[in-house]
Amino acid sequence: DEKEKFEPTVFRDTIVQGLNEAGNDLEAIAKFLDATGSRLDYRRYADTLFDILVAGSMLAPGGTRIDDNDKTKMTHHCVFFADEDHDAIRNYAQVGKG
């Protein structure tokens, strides 16, 4: 039995790239996440996925982002960058329910 490598940074890069390519269209983001779920192990990388969808990148212990301000490792399509109103946050929550 060969163990599969745990590579959260590769997972992050794949998710962030897809989110950024989807643009500001939440429906396109939801479709990307749904399609990617069949290829990537969301359960294995649940913490990383949650960090990306909420904060825009992976988080280190203590809550700082692990992206070194590299725009290819972060996305603005997340809760932290959403407009601060009920409808905007609800729309992001609906994407997560997919």
Coordinates of C-alpha atoms in Angstrom, one line a residue, residues 24 26 78-79 81-96:
N24 CA -17.4 37.4 -9.9
L26 CA -21.1 33.0 -7.9
C78 CA -14.5 34.5 -0.2
V79 CA -16.5 35.7 2.8
F81 CA -13.9 40.1 0.9
A82 CA -17.7 40.0 0.4
D83 CA -19.8 43.1 0.7
E84 CA -20.8 43.6 4.3
D85 CA -24.5 43.0 3.9
H86 CA -26.8 40.2 4.7
D87 CA -27.6 39.3 1.1
A88 CA -23.9 39.1 0.0
I89 CA -23.0 36.8 2.9
R90 CA -26.1 34.6 2.3
N91 CA -25.1 34.2 -1.3
Y92 CA -21.6 33.0 -0.3
A93 CA -23.3 30.6 2.2
Q94 CA -25.4 29.2 -0.7
V95 CA -22.3 28.6 -2.7
G96 CA -20.9 26.5 0.2

